[in-house]
Each structure stands twice: as C-alpha cells, then as structure tokens.
CSV table of C-alpha atoms in Angstrom, one decimal:
chain,number,residue,atom,x,y,z
A,1,UNK,CA,101.6,55.3,18.2
A,2,UNK,CA,99.6,55.0,21.4
A,3,UNK,CA,97.8,51.8,22.4
A,4,UNK,CA,95.3,50.7,25.0
A,5,UNK,CA,95.4,47.2,26.5
A,6,UNK,CA,92.4,45.4,27.9
A,7,UNK,CA,92.2,42.2,29.9
A,8,UNK,CA,88.8,40.4,30.1
A,9,UNK,CA,88.8,37.4,32.4
A,10,UNK,CA,85.7,35.4,31.4
A,11,UNK,CA,84.3,32.1,32.8
A,12,UNK,CA,86.3,29.7,30.6
A,13,UNK,CA,88.9,32.0,28.9
A,14,UNK,CA,90.8,35.3,29.3
A,15,UNK,CA,91.2,37.7,26.4
A,16,UNK,CA,94.0,40.1,26.0
A,17,UNK,CA,93.5,42.8,23.3
A,18,UNK,CA,95.4,45.8,22.1
A,19,UNK,CA,93.6,48.7,20.4
A,20,UNK,CA,94.8,52.0,18.9
A,21,UNK,CA,93.1,55.2,19.9
A,22,UNK,CA,90.5,54.8,17.1
A,23,UNK,CA,89.3,51.4,18.3
A,24,UNK,CA,91.2,49.4,15.7
A,25,UNK,CA,92.3,46.1,16.9
A,26,UNK,CA,96.1,45.7,16.8
A,27,UNK,CA,96.4,42.3,18.4
A,28,UNK,CA,94.5,39.8,20.5
A,29,UNK,CA,95.1,36.6,22.4
A,30,UNK,CA,92.7,34.1,23.9
A,31,UNK,CA,93.8,31.9,26.7
A,32,UNK,CA,91.4,29.1,27.6
A,33,UNK,CA,91.2,27.3,30.9
A,34,UNK,CA,89.2,24.3,32.2
A,35,UNK,CA,87.1,24.8,35.3
A,36,UNK,CA,87.4,22.2,38.0
A,37,UNK,CA,84.2,20.3,38.9
A,38,UNK,CA,85.2,17.8,41.5
A,39,UNK,CA,81.6,17.2,42.7
A,40,UNK,CA,78.1,18.1,41.8
A,41,UNK,CA,77.4,21.8,42.2
A,42,UNK,CA,81.1,22.6,42.8
A,43,UNK,CA,82.8,24.7,40.2
A,44,UNK,CA,86.2,26.2,41.1
A,45,UNK,CA,89.6,27.3,39.7
A,46,UNK,CA,93.1,27.9,41.0
A,47,UNK,CA,93.4,31.7,40.9
A,48,UNK,CA,97.0,31.4,39.6
A,49,UNK,CA,95.4,30.2,36.4
A,50,UNK,CA,93.9,33.6,35.8
A,51,UNK,CA,97.3,35.3,36.4
A,52,UNK,CA,99.2,32.9,34.2
A,53,UNK,CA,96.6,33.4,31.4
A,54,UNK,CA,96.9,37.2,31.8
A,55,UNK,CA,100.7,37.1,31.6
A,56,UNK,CA,100.7,34.9,28.4
A,57,UNK,CA,98.0,37.1,26.8
A,58,UNK,CA,99.9,40.4,27.5
A,59,UNK,CA,103.2,39.0,26.2
A,60,UNK,CA,101.4,37.6,23.1
A,61,UNK,CA,99.7,40.8,22.1
A,62,UNK,CA,102.8,42.9,22.6
A,63,UNK,CA,104.8,40.4,20.4
A,64,UNK,CA,102.1,40.1,17.7
A,65,UNK,CA,101.5,43.8,17.4
A,66,UNK,CA,105.2,44.8,17.6
A,67,UNK,CA,104.2,47.5,20.1
A,68,UNK,CA,106.9,48.7,22.5
A,69,UNK,CA,105.9,48.6,26.2
A,70,UNK,CA,106.2,52.4,26.3
A,71,UNK,CA,103.5,52.6,23.6
A,72,UNK,CA,100.9,51.3,25.9
A,73,UNK,CA,99.3,54.4,27.3
A,74,UNK,CA,97.0,52.6,29.8
A,75,UNK,CA,95.4,49.3,30.5
A,76,UNK,CA,92.1,48.2,32.1
A,77,UNK,CA,90.8,45.0,33.5
A,78,UNK,CA,87.3,43.5,33.6
A,79,UNK,CA,86.0,40.1,34.6
A,80,UNK,CA,83.1,37.9,35.3
A,81,UNK,CA,81.2,38.9,38.5
A,82,UNK,CA,80.5,37.0,41.7
A,83,UNK,CA,83.5,34.6,41.5
A,84,UNK,CA,85.2,34.8,44.9
A,85,UNK,CA,89.0,34.7,45.6
A,86,UNK,CA,90.3,34.7,49.2
A,87,UNK,CA,93.9,35.8,49.8
A,88,UNK,CA,96.1,36.0,52.9
A,89,UNK,CA,98.2,39.0,54.0
A,90,UNK,CA,100.8,38.2,51.4
A,91,UNK,CA,98.2,38.2,48.6
A,92,UNK,CA,98.4,34.4,48.2
A,93,UNK,CA,95.2,32.6,47.5
A,94,UNK,CA,94.0,30.5,50.4
A,95,UNK,CA,91.9,28.1,48.3
A,96,UNK,CA,90.6,27.7,44.8
A,97,UNK,CA,88.4,30.5,43.5
A,98,UNK,CA,84.7,29.7,43.9
A,99,UNK,CA,83.4,30.3,40.4
A,100,UNK,CA,80.0,32.1,39.9
A,101,UNK,CA,78.5,28.9,38.4
A,102,UNK,CA,79.1,27.1,41.7
A,103,UNK,CA,75.9,26.1,43.5
A,104,UNK,CA,77.3,24.6,46.8
A,105,UNK,CA,75.9,27.6,48.8
A,106,UNK,CA,72.2,27.0,48.6
A,107,UNK,CA,71.9,26.6,52.3
A,108,UNK,CA,73.7,29.9,52.9
A,109,UNK,CA,71.6,31.6,50.2
A,110,UNK,CA,68.4,30.4,52.0
A,111,UNK,CA,69.8,31.7,55.3
A,112,UNK,CA,70.4,35.2,54.0
A,113,UNK,CA,66.9,35.1,52.4
A,114,UNK,CA,65.4,34.2,55.7
A,115,UNK,CA,67.4,36.7,57.8
A,116,UNK,CA,67.1,39.8,55.5
A,117,UNK,CA,64.0,41.4,54.1
A,118,UNK,CA,64.1,40.6,50.4
A,119,UNK,CA,62.7,44.1,49.5
A,120,UNK,CA,65.5,45.7,51.5
A,121,UNK,CA,68.1,43.6,49.8
A,122,UNK,CA,66.8,44.5,46.4
A,123,UNK,CA,66.6,48.3,47.2
A,124,UNK,CA,70.1,48.3,48.7
A,125,UNK,CA,72.0,46.0,46.3
A,126,UNK,CA,70.0,46.0,43.2
A,127,UNK,CA,69.8,42.2,43.2
A,128,UNK,CA,66.2,41.0,43.0
A,129,UNK,CA,66.6,37.3,44.0
A,130,UNK,CA,68.5,35.4,46.5
A,131,UNK,CA,70.6,32.7,44.7
A,132,UNK,CA,73.8,30.9,45.5
A,133,UNK,CA,75.7,32.9,42.9
A,134,UNK,CA,76.3,36.0,45.0
A,135,UNK,CA,79.7,36.3,46.7
A,136,UNK,CA,78.1,36.9,50.1
A,137,UNK,CA,76.8,33.3,50.1
A,138,UNK,CA,80.4,32.0,49.5
A,139,UNK,CA,81.8,33.9,52.5
A,140,UNK,CA,79.0,32.5,54.7
A,141,UNK,CA,79.9,29.0,53.4
A,142,UNK,CA,83.6,29.5,54.2
A,143,UNK,CA,82.7,30.7,57.7
A,144,UNK,CA,80.9,27.4,58.4
A,145,UNK,CA,82.8,24.8,56.3
A,146,UNK,CA,86.3,26.2,56.0
A,147,UNK,CA,86.9,28.1,59.3
A,148,UNK,CA,90.7,28.1,58.9
A,149,UNK,CA,90.4,29.9,55.5
A,150,UNK,CA,87.8,32.3,57.0
A,151,UNK,CA,90.1,33.1,59.9
A,152,UNK,CA,93.2,33.7,57.6
A,153,UNK,CA,91.3,35.7,55.0
A,154,UNK,CA,92.9,39.1,54.6
A,155,UNK,CA,91.0,40.2,51.5
A,156,UNK,CA,87.9,38.9,49.6
A,157,UNK,CA,88.3,39.6,45.9
A,158,UNK,CA,86.8,39.0,42.6
A,159,UNK,CA,88.8,38.0,39.5
A,160,UNK,CA,89.3,41.6,38.3
A,161,UNK,CA,90.4,42.7,41.7
A,162,UNK,CA,92.9,39.8,41.9
A,163,UNK,CA,94.4,40.6,38.5
A,164,UNK,CA,94.7,44.3,39.5
A,165,UNK,CA,96.5,43.2,42.6
A,166,UNK,CA,98.9,41.0,40.7
A,167,UNK,CA,99.6,43.9,38.3
A,168,UNK,CA,99.9,46.7,40.8
A,169,UNK,CA,100.2,45.3,44.3
A,170,UNK,CA,97.1,47.3,45.3
A,171,UNK,CA,93.7,46.1,46.3
A,172,UNK,CA,91.0,48.0,44.3
A,173,UNK,CA,87.7,47.2,42.7
A,174,UNK,CA,85.1,48.8,40.5
A,175,UNK,CA,81.8,49.9,41.9
A,176,UNK,CA,79.9,48.5,38.9
A,177,UNK,CA,81.6,45.1,39.5
A,178,UNK,CA,80.9,45.1,43.2
A,179,UNK,CA,77.1,45.2,42.7
A,180,UNK,CA,77.3,41.4,42.1
A,181,UNK,CA,78.6,40.7,45.6
A,182,UNK,CA,75.4,41.4,47.7
A,183,UNK,CA,77.4,43.4,50.2
A,184,UNK,CA,77.7,46.5,48.1
A,185,UNK,CA,75.2,49.4,48.6
A,186,UNK,CA,74.1,50.7,45.2
A,187,UNK,CA,72.4,53.6,46.7
A,188,UNK,CA,75.4,55.0,48.7
A,189,UNK,CA,78.3,53.6,46.6
A,190,UNK,CA,79.8,52.0,49.7
A,191,UNK,CA,80.0,48.6,51.2
A,192,UNK,CA,76.8,47.6,53.0
A,193,UNK,CA,77.6,47.6,56.8
A,194,UNK,CA,74.7,45.4,57.9
A,195,UNK,CA,75.6,42.6,55.4
A,196,UNK,CA,79.3,42.8,56.4
A,197,UNK,CA,78.3,42.4,60.0
A,198,UNK,CA,76.1,39.5,59.2
A,199,UNK,CA,78.9,37.7,57.3
A,200,UNK,CA,81.4,38.4,60.0
A,201,UNK,CA,83.8,40.4,57.9
A,202,UNK,CA,85.0,44.0,58.0
A,203,UNK,CA,85.3,46.7,55.4
A,204,UNK,CA,89.1,46.4,55.7
A,205,UNK,CA,88.9,42.9,54.2
A,206,UNK,CA,87.5,44.3,51.0
A,207,UNK,CA,89.3,46.2,48.2
A,208,UNK,CA,89.1,49.9,47.8
A,209,UNK,CA,86.0,51.0,45.9
A,210,UNK,CA,86.6,53.1,42.7
A,211,UNK,CA,84.5,54.5,39.9
A,212,UNK,CA,84.9,52.9,36.5
A,213,UNK,CA,88.0,54.2,34.8
A,214,UNK,CA,89.7,55.4,38.0
A,215,UNK,CA,93.4,54.6,38.2
A,216,UNK,CA,93.8,51.6,40.5
A,217,UNK,CA,97.6,51.8,40.4
A,218,UNK,CA,100.6,51.4,38.2
A,219,UNK,CA,102.2,48.2,36.8
A,220,UNK,CA,104.8,47.2,39.4
A,221,UNK,CA,108.4,46.3,38.7
A,222,UNK,CA,107.7,42.6,39.4
A,223,UNK,CA,104.6,42.5,37.2
A,224,UNK,CA,106.5,44.3,34.4
A,225,UNK,CA,109.1,41.6,34.4
A,226,UNK,CA,106.4,38.9,34.2
A,227,UNK,CA,104.3,40.6,31.5
A,228,UNK,CA,106.7,42.6,29.4
A,229,UNK,CA,104.8,45.8,30.2
A,230,UNK,CA,106.5,49.1,31.2
A,231,UNK,CA,106.8,49.7,34.9
A,232,UNK,CA,104.4,52.6,35.8
A,233,UNK,CA,101.8,51.8,33.1
A,234,UNK,CA,98.4,53.0,34.3
A,235,UNK,CA,96.0,50.3,35.3
A,236,UNK,CA,92.3,51.2,35.6
A,237,UNK,CA,89.3,49.6,37.0
A,238,UNK,CA,86.4,48.6,34.7
A,239,UNK,CA,82.8,47.5,35.3
A,240,UNK,CA,81.6,43.9,35.3
A,241,UNK,CA,82.2,42.4,31.9
A,242,UNK,CA,78.6,42.7,30.6
A,243,UNK,CA,78.5,46.4,31.4
A,244,UNK,CA,82.0,46.8,29.8
A,245,UNK,CA,80.5,45.2,26.7
A,246,UNK,CA,77.7,47.7,26.7
A,247,UNK,CA,80.3,50.5,26.8
A,248,UNK,CA,82.2,48.9,23.9
A,249,UNK,CA,79.0,48.8,21.9
A,250,UNK,CA,78.3,52.5,22.5
A,251,UNK,CA,75.4,51.7,24.8
A,252,UNK,CA,75.6,54.9,26.8
A,253,UNK,CA,72.1,56.3,26.5
A,254,UNK,CA,68.6,55.2,27.7
A,255,UNK,CA,66.7,53.1,25.1
A,256,UNK,CA,69.7,51.2,23.8
A,257,UNK,CA,69.9,47.4,24.6
A,258,UNK,CA,72.9,45.2,24.2
A,259,UNK,CA,72.6,41.4,24.3
A,260,UNK,CA,75.8,39.4,24.9
A,261,UNK,CA,75.7,35.7,24.2
A,262,UNK,CA,78.9,34.2,25.5
A,263,UNK,CA,79.1,31.5,28.1
A,264,UNK,CA,76.1,33.2,29.7
A,265,UNK,CA,73.4,35.4,28.1
A,266,UNK,CA,73.3,39.0,29.5
A,267,UNK,CA,71.2,41.9,28.5
A,268,UNK,CA,72.1,45.5,29.4
A,269,UNK,CA,69.5,48.2,29.3
A,270,UNK,CA,70.9,51.7,30.0
A,271,UNK,CA,68.8,53.9,32.4
A,272,UNK,CA,69.0,57.6,33.3
A,273,UNK,CA,67.9,56.8,36.9
A,274,UNK,CA,67.4,53.7,39.0
A,275,UNK,CA,64.4,51.5,38.0
A,276,UNK,CA,63.2,48.7,40.3
A,277,UNK,CA,61.0,45.9,39.2
A,278,UNK,CA,58.0,45.5,41.6
A,279,UNK,CA,58.2,41.7,41.0
A,280,UNK,CA,62.0,41.6,41.5
A,281,UNK,CA,62.8,39.8,38.3
A,282,UNK,CA,65.8,41.8,37.1
A,283,UNK,CA,69.0,43.1,38.6
A,284,UNK,CA,70.1,46.7,38.8
A,285,UNK,CA,73.8,47.7,38.4
A,286,UNK,CA,75.8,50.9,38.1
A,287,UNK,CA,76.9,52.0,34.6
A,288,UNK,CA,80.4,53.1,33.7
A,289,UNK,CA,78.9,56.5,33.0
A,290,UNK,CA,78.5,58.2,36.4
A,291,UNK,CA,74.9,58.7,37.4
A,292,UNK,CA,73.5,56.1,35.0
A,293,UNK,CA,72.4,52.6,35.7
A,294,UNK,CA,71.9,49.3,33.9
A,295,UNK,CA,69.1,46.7,34.1
A,296,UNK,CA,70.8,43.4,33.6
A,297,UNK,CA,68.6,40.4,33.0
A,298,UNK,CA,70.7,37.2,32.5
A,299,UNK,CA,70.9,33.5,32.4
A,300,UNK,CA,73.9,31.5,33.5
A,301,UNK,CA,74.2,29.1,30.6
A,302,UNK,CA,73.9,30.2,26.9
A,303,UNK,CA,76.9,29.6,24.7
A,304,UNK,CA,78.0,27.2,27.4
A,305,UNK,CA,75.2,24.9,26.4
A,306,UNK,CA,76.4,24.8,22.9
A,307,UNK,CA,80.0,24.2,24.1
A,308,UNK,CA,78.7,21.3,26.4
A,309,UNK,CA,76.9,19.8,23.4
A,310,UNK,CA,79.9,20.1,21.2
A,311,UNK,CA,82.2,18.5,23.8
A,312,UNK,CA,79.9,15.7,24.9
A,313,UNK,CA,77.6,14.9,22.0
A,314,UNK,CA,79.1,16.7,19.0
A,315,UNK,CA,80.7,13.7,17.5
A,316,UNK,CA,84.0,15.5,16.9
A,317,UNK,CA,82.4,18.4,15.0
A,318,UNK,CA,83.5,21.9,15.6
A,319,UNK,CA,81.2,24.9,16.0
A,320,UNK,CA,81.1,25.8,12.3
A,321,UNK,CA,80.2,22.2,11.4
A,322,UNK,CA,77.5,22.0,14.0
A,323,UNK,CA,75.9,25.3,13.0
A,324,UNK,CA,76.0,24.2,9.3
A,325,UNK,CA,74.0,21.1,10.3
A,326,UNK,CA,71.5,23.3,12.1
A,327,UNK,CA,71.2,25.6,9.1
A,328,UNK,CA,69.4,22.8,7.2
A,329,UNK,CA,66.7,22.4,9.9
A,330,UNK,CA,63.5,24.4,9.7
A,331,UNK,CA,62.3,27.0,12.2
A,332,UNK,CA,61.1,25.3,15.4
A,333,UNK,CA,63.5,22.4,15.0
A,334,UNK,CA,60.5,20.2,14.0
A,335,UNK,CA,59.1,20.2,17.5
A,336,UNK,CA,62.4,19.7,19.5
A,337,UNK,CA,62.5,22.2,22.4
A,338,UNK,CA,65.4,22.9,24.7
A,339,UNK,CA,65.3,24.5,28.1
A,340,UNK,CA,68.9,25.7,28.4
A,341,UNK,CA,69.1,25.9,32.2
A,342,UNK,CA,72.1,23.6,32.7
A,343,UNK,CA,73.1,25.5,35.8
A,344,UNK,CA,69.8,26.9,37.0
A,345,UNK,CA,67.4,29.3,35.4
A,346,UNK,CA,68.0,33.1,35.3
A,347,UNK,CA,65.8,36.0,34.3
A,348,UNK,CA,62.9,36.5,34.0
A,349,UNK,CA,62.1,33.6,36.4
A,350,UNK,CA,65.2,33.0,38.4
A,351,UNK,CA,65.4,29.5,40.0
A,352,UNK,CA,68.7,27.8,40.8
A,353,UNK,CA,66.9,24.4,41.1
A,354,UNK,CA,65.7,24.2,37.5
A,355,UNK,CA,67.8,22.0,35.2
A,356,UNK,CA,68.1,21.6,31.4
A,357,UNK,CA,65.6,19.7,29.3
A,358,UNK,CA,65.5,18.3,25.8
A,359,UNK,CA,61.8,17.8,25.0
A,360,UNK,CA,60.0,16.2,22.2
A,361,UNK,CA,62.8,14.0,20.9
A,362,UNK,CA,61.9,11.6,18.1
A,363,UNK,CA,63.7,9.0,16.0
A,364,UNK,CA,63.6,11.6,13.2
A,365,UNK,CA,65.7,14.1,15.0
A,366,UNK,CA,69.4,14.4,14.0
A,367,UNK,CA,72.3,16.2,15.5
A,368,UNK,CA,71.4,19.4,13.5
A,369,UNK,CA,68.0,19.5,15.2
A,370,UNK,CA,69.6,19.5,18.6
A,371,UNK,CA,71.9,22.3,17.7
A,372,UNK,CA,69.2,24.4,16.2
A,373,UNK,CA,67.0,23.8,19.2
A,374,UNK,CA,69.8,25.0,21.4
A,375,UNK,CA,70.3,28.2,19.4
A,376,UNK,CA,66.5,28.8,19.4
A,377,UNK,CA,66.3,28.3,23.2
A,378,UNK,CA,68.6,31.2,23.8
A,379,UNK,CA,66.6,33.4,21.4
A,380,UNK,CA,63.4,32.5,23.3
A,381,UNK,CA,65.1,33.5,26.6
A,382,UNK,CA,66.2,36.8,25.0
A,383,UNK,CA,62.6,37.4,23.8
A,384,UNK,CA,61.2,36.8,27.3
A,385,UNK,CA,63.6,39.3,28.8
A,386,UNK,CA,63.1,42.0,26.2
A,387,UNK,CA,59.3,41.6,26.9
A,388,UNK,CA,60.1,42.0,30.6
A,389,UNK,CA,62.0,45.3,29.9
A,390,UNK,CA,59.1,46.6,27.9
A,391,UNK,CA,56.6,45.7,30.6
A,392,UNK,CA,58.7,47.8,33.0
A,393,UNK,CA,58.2,50.8,30.7
A,394,UNK,CA,61.4,50.8,28.7
A,395,UNK,CA,61.2,52.1,25.1
A,396,UNK,CA,63.6,49.9,23.2
A,397,UNK,CA,65.0,52.0,20.4
A,398,UNK,CA,67.6,49.4,19.2
A,399,UNK,CA,69.2,46.1,20.1
A,400,UNK,CA,72.9,45.6,19.6
A,401,UNK,CA,74.3,42.0,19.6
A,402,UNK,CA,77.7,41.1,21.1
A,403,UNK,CA,79.7,38.1,22.1
A,404,UNK,CA,80.8,35.0,20.3
A,405,UNK,CA,77.3,34.3,19.0
A,406,UNK,CA,77.4,37.6,17.1
A,407,UNK,CA,79.8,35.8,14.7
A,408,UNK,CA,77.1,33.3,13.7
A,409,UNK,CA,74.8,34.6,11.0
A,410,UNK,CA,72.3,31.8,11.7
A,411,UNK,CA,72.1,32.6,15.4
A,412,UNK,CA,71.7,36.3,14.7
A,413,UNK,CA,68.9,35.6,12.3
A,414,UNK,CA,67.2,33.3,14.7
A,415,UNK,CA,67.3,35.9,17.4
A,416,UNK,CA,66.0,38.7,15.1
A,417,UNK,CA,63.1,36.5,13.9
A,418,UNK,CA,62.2,35.2,17.4
A,419,UNK,CA,62.3,38.7,19.0
A,420,UNK,CA,60.8,40.5,16.0
A,421,UNK,CA,63.5,43.1,16.2
A,422,UNK,CA,66.3,44.1,13.9
A,423,UNK,CA,69.7,43.6,15.4
A,424,UNK,CA,72.8,45.8,15.0
A,425,UNK,CA,76.1,43.9,14.9
A,426,UNK,CA,79.1,45.9,16.0
A,427,UNK,CA,82.3,46.1,14.0
A,428,UNK,CA,84.3,44.9,17.0
A,429,UNK,CA,82.8,41.6,18.2
A,430,UNK,CA,84.8,41.7,21.4
A,431,UNK,CA,82.9,44.7,22.8
A,432,UNK,CA,83.8,44.1,26.5
A,433,UNK,CA,87.5,44.3,25.6
A,434,UNK,CA,86.9,47.5,23.5
A,435,UNK,CA,84.8,49.0,26.3
A,436,UNK,CA,87.7,48.4,28.8
A,437,UNK,CA,90.1,50.1,26.3
A,438,UNK,CA,87.7,53.0,25.9
A,439,UNK,CA,87.5,53.4,29.7
A,440,UNK,CA,91.3,53.3,29.9
A,441,UNK,CA,91.6,55.9,27.1
A,442,UNK,CA,89.6,58.4,29.2
A,443,UNK,CA,91.8,57.6,32.3
A,444,UNK,CA,94.9,58.3,30.1
A,445,UNK,CA,93.5,61.6,28.9
A,446,UNK,CA,93.3,60.5,25.3
A,447,UNK,CA,89.5,61.0,25.0
A,448,UNK,CA,87.6,63.6,27.0
A,449,UNK,CA,84.8,61.2,28.2
A,450,UNK,CA,83.1,58.0,27.2
A,451,UNK,CA,80.9,59.7,24.7
A,452,UNK,CA,84.0,61.1,22.9
A,453,UNK,CA,85.6,57.7,23.1
A,454,UNK,CA,82.5,56.0,21.7
A,455,UNK,CA,82.4,58.5,18.7
A,456,UNK,CA,86.1,57.7,18.0
A,457,UNK,CA,86.2,54.0,18.7
A,458,UNK,CA,82.8,52.3,18.1
A,459,UNK,CA,81.4,51.3,14.7
A,460,UNK,CA,78.4,49.3,13.5
A,461,UNK,CA,79.2,46.4,11.1
A,462,UNK,CA,75.8,45.5,9.8
A,463,UNK,CA,72.0,45.4,10.5
A,464,UNK,CA,70.2,42.0,10.6
A,465,UNK,CA,66.5,42.7,9.9
A,466,UNK,CA,63.9,40.2,11.1
A,467,UNK,CA,61.9,38.1,8.6
A,468,UNK,CA,58.1,38.6,9.2
A,469,UNK,CA,57.3,35.2,7.9
A,470,UNK,CA,59.8,33.4,10.0
A,471,UNK,CA,58.8,35.6,13.0
A,472,UNK,CA,55.2,34.4,12.6
A,473,UNK,CA,56.3,30.7,12.7
A,474,UNK,CA,58.5,31.5,15.7
A,475,UNK,CA,55.6,33.1,17.6
A,476,UNK,CA,53.9,29.7,17.8
A,477,UNK,CA,57.2,27.9,18.7
A,478,UNK,CA,57.8,30.5,21.5
A,479,UNK,CA,54.4,29.8,23.0
A,480,UNK,CA,55.2,26.1,23.1
A,481,UNK,CA,58.6,26.9,24.7
A,482,UNK,CA,56.9,29.0,27.4
A,483,UNK,CA,54.3,26.4,28.1
A,484,UNK,CA,56.9,23.7,28.5
A,485,UNK,CA,58.9,25.7,31.0
A,486,UNK,CA,55.7,26.6,33.0
A,487,UNK,CA,54.7,22.9,33.2
A,488,UNK,CA,58.1,21.3,34.1
A,489,UNK,CA,59.8,23.8,36.4
A,490,UNK,CA,57.9,22.5,39.4
A,491,UNK,CA,59.3,19.0,38.8
A,492,UNK,CA,62.8,20.3,40.0
A,493,UNK,CA,61.5,21.5,43.4
C-alpha cells in the first residue's frame, strides 16, 4: 500500500500524519513545544525544536501505522508563515527563530511603512498593512540590533524551508508561503528586488522559489537515519498552512470559504483572479492551484486565547470541562464581552497596538461565562471578516470549518448562529495535513491534479445549520461587540 506523509509545523505544535491515497488517516502524532517569551513582545524558539519534533513525529507515525519506509510514496511540508530562521553556511541556526507572534520590530515596521508607498507594497506583495509580523521587519531589526548575525547570515528561511533543508540538504520554499515575507512579488512570482536592496540582502540569501507541489529534493542519507524514512523519498513544498488547509477541505473553486480556528483564526476565500481591497483590509496570497489566488483575513490569537485562559485561569480544567461549563451559559454570555486581541488585532481592522479586553464583568459571572465569551468573540471576528468579503463582491456559496475548534459542537454552533450561515465540517479535521498529502500525491503521480486528489481524498462529515432564533439574539450581541471595539481601540494608541 502507498502512503503520503505530511508535516505541519504550527505555532505551538507540529503534526505528523500519514494518509493512504484515498485520504484515510493511517497514523498521526502531535508534538507540542513551548514558545520562549523572555521579555514583553519577544516570542522565539530554538529552530532545533522544530527538527526534533519532526523526527519524533515521523518515527511515531511509521511505527504506529506499521508502514514500511518504502511504502511512503512522497511527503510534503507546510508551516506557519512569517517566522524567521537565520542559518550560516553550514545550515546551522545563528539565533532563535523569531516567531510570527513577536512584536519587537514595531520600529522597523514603521520605517518600511515610511520609506515605501503603502499602495505599492500592497500591489506587489498582497499584504495590505504594515505590521511587525512580516519577515522583512525581522531582517531589518537584525541588521540594526544583531549585526554579527546579519553579517554571518547565509540564508533567511521560514519554518517549512528549514525543515525541507534538514530533510534534503536543499534550500527551497513555496511561492504561496513566501507571500508572508513582504519581500516576495506576488505579481511576478519572484523575490522583490527593491525590498531586498532596502533590507541589505541578496536573492542568493533566500531559498529557491517553487510552485506548490514541486519536488524540493529527496530525503538525504543522514535525514533517513534520523527519521526512519527511505533515502530518496520525494519531499515537496506546500503553501502556507492556512492555504494547505483550504486544499485539504476541497476549497479549490471561487465562492468557497474555509475558516480555520487553531492558534490563530484564518479565513481563506478562493479567487479566480487577484482581488485587491481599496481600503487594504485583507491580504492576498497565491493558491496551491496555479493561476488562482486566496484572500486571507486573519487574527493572530483565536484558539490561543482559550489555551491561555485554560493555562492561567482554568483552575485545572481541561478543554472539554471548560466548554461543558460554557454550554450552560446563554447566548451573549449575559453581557460579558471579550476582545480576543492578546497579540494585536488582525482583519478587518489590523492594529498591532490593540490588546485583549474582558468587558462587563460582574460578580454573577462564573468561569463558564468567560469561556463562552471567548468562543463568541472568535465568532464575532469571523462574522466581521465574512461581511468584509461580501462587501468586496464575493458570493459566498458555502463555509467549511477546520482546525481544532471544528471538534467542538458548541463552538461550531456559536459560529453558525453568529454568522447566520450553515457550516460544513470536513471528515478530516486536520485539513492542512490532508492538503499537504494531496499536494504530495500529485507530485508522486498518484493523482492527476488537485481536483482529482480532492475527489478521491476529501469528504464532508456533517452540516451545522444556524438557528434563526439564536441568530437574532446574537445580532444584538454582535452590535455590542462592535461598539465596544470601536470605543476602546483608541485607548491603546
């Protein structure tokens, strides 16, 4: 039997998954890691942690499934975007990875915003706002604050690129991942020379650009010894994790929306041609399907807010226990409203200075109220972004829900009711991993193209219809949420 292996390096964990050619899951392994936060606004991680997690995950899925190394026809790698890893000539990291949540580079972000026309930046890169998240701001920060690292830098990589290098010994990246750097030209499919010159780096310091599903290389002898894979196994690039999730949910045609609530909330809307927002509220990325594009509204903290609450204020309760407590609370959490911007606000009003808020707290509110208010806050953000897409002229035919939150019936129902839209829940709740496997299947010649791979490997598990009565109650709650954000956001400036 042939298998397809996917690695998905997220913000706080790495997933290794093995699928057969019909999309059935044969084995999976989750490897968690703790981000280092040594000071306010600084979020980083030793790059070796990603590689160690990948090795453990690969060995685990091979052992659990009983698959022989030669049965793995191909593998693909996806990851979070923006996170920057700097390596020397020997491929050794020169410093901890600067994780996308890191906000130390506000000054550099403001400098780029000052020195480049914002409309030009949007048209070239697809990125509508200048925020510290983009990889370009990190390079500028290194140039000023860590000149020794800047001078020794041989390659600037993202997490996917680093894992591909450790697997194959080659430096390669996916075009649909590179759109999150701010130095990739979406219109030409090449690195953006003007931005590279501004940053003081050369094209040779960046990995080779490839289309989604292109073979980046083969598993090396040394990587085979460390992972248990067969030397020569094909390794393919894959788009940024959110776009990979869209592929894994069968989101290949215009009019289909996928929303992924993991650590962050990301919404993918497939386009047949580029669509720019005149008010620059939403980012534009390449799709894994050549010639198609994705509008990608997002906020940096979604499921991460619930995790933070569990860890700091959850009283030892696990997720299931917390959600059970929230189940008993009525819609609107009896007036308790959360602004879930614990690491800055994202779409549709990006602002890295905004912080999180719990508003309207009374002595009558219990832990369940706080949990429900967190779940509802993410649904409110989802609604505001779906409204944005419709304002831009998109006809939303269906919304497909992905990510860890898709396992929560309560959270799904809240989203459906708040947004007044039925939700489709996919049979595979790890759509990014499935999407990577689908992309690898095309590279290996198992499926003709992604449409054929989707027909063979993607299934819908259930439909969650919205409740009109609950939706009416949420309409009023959403207005209060929007009013609160409008009144308090200026306090953070």
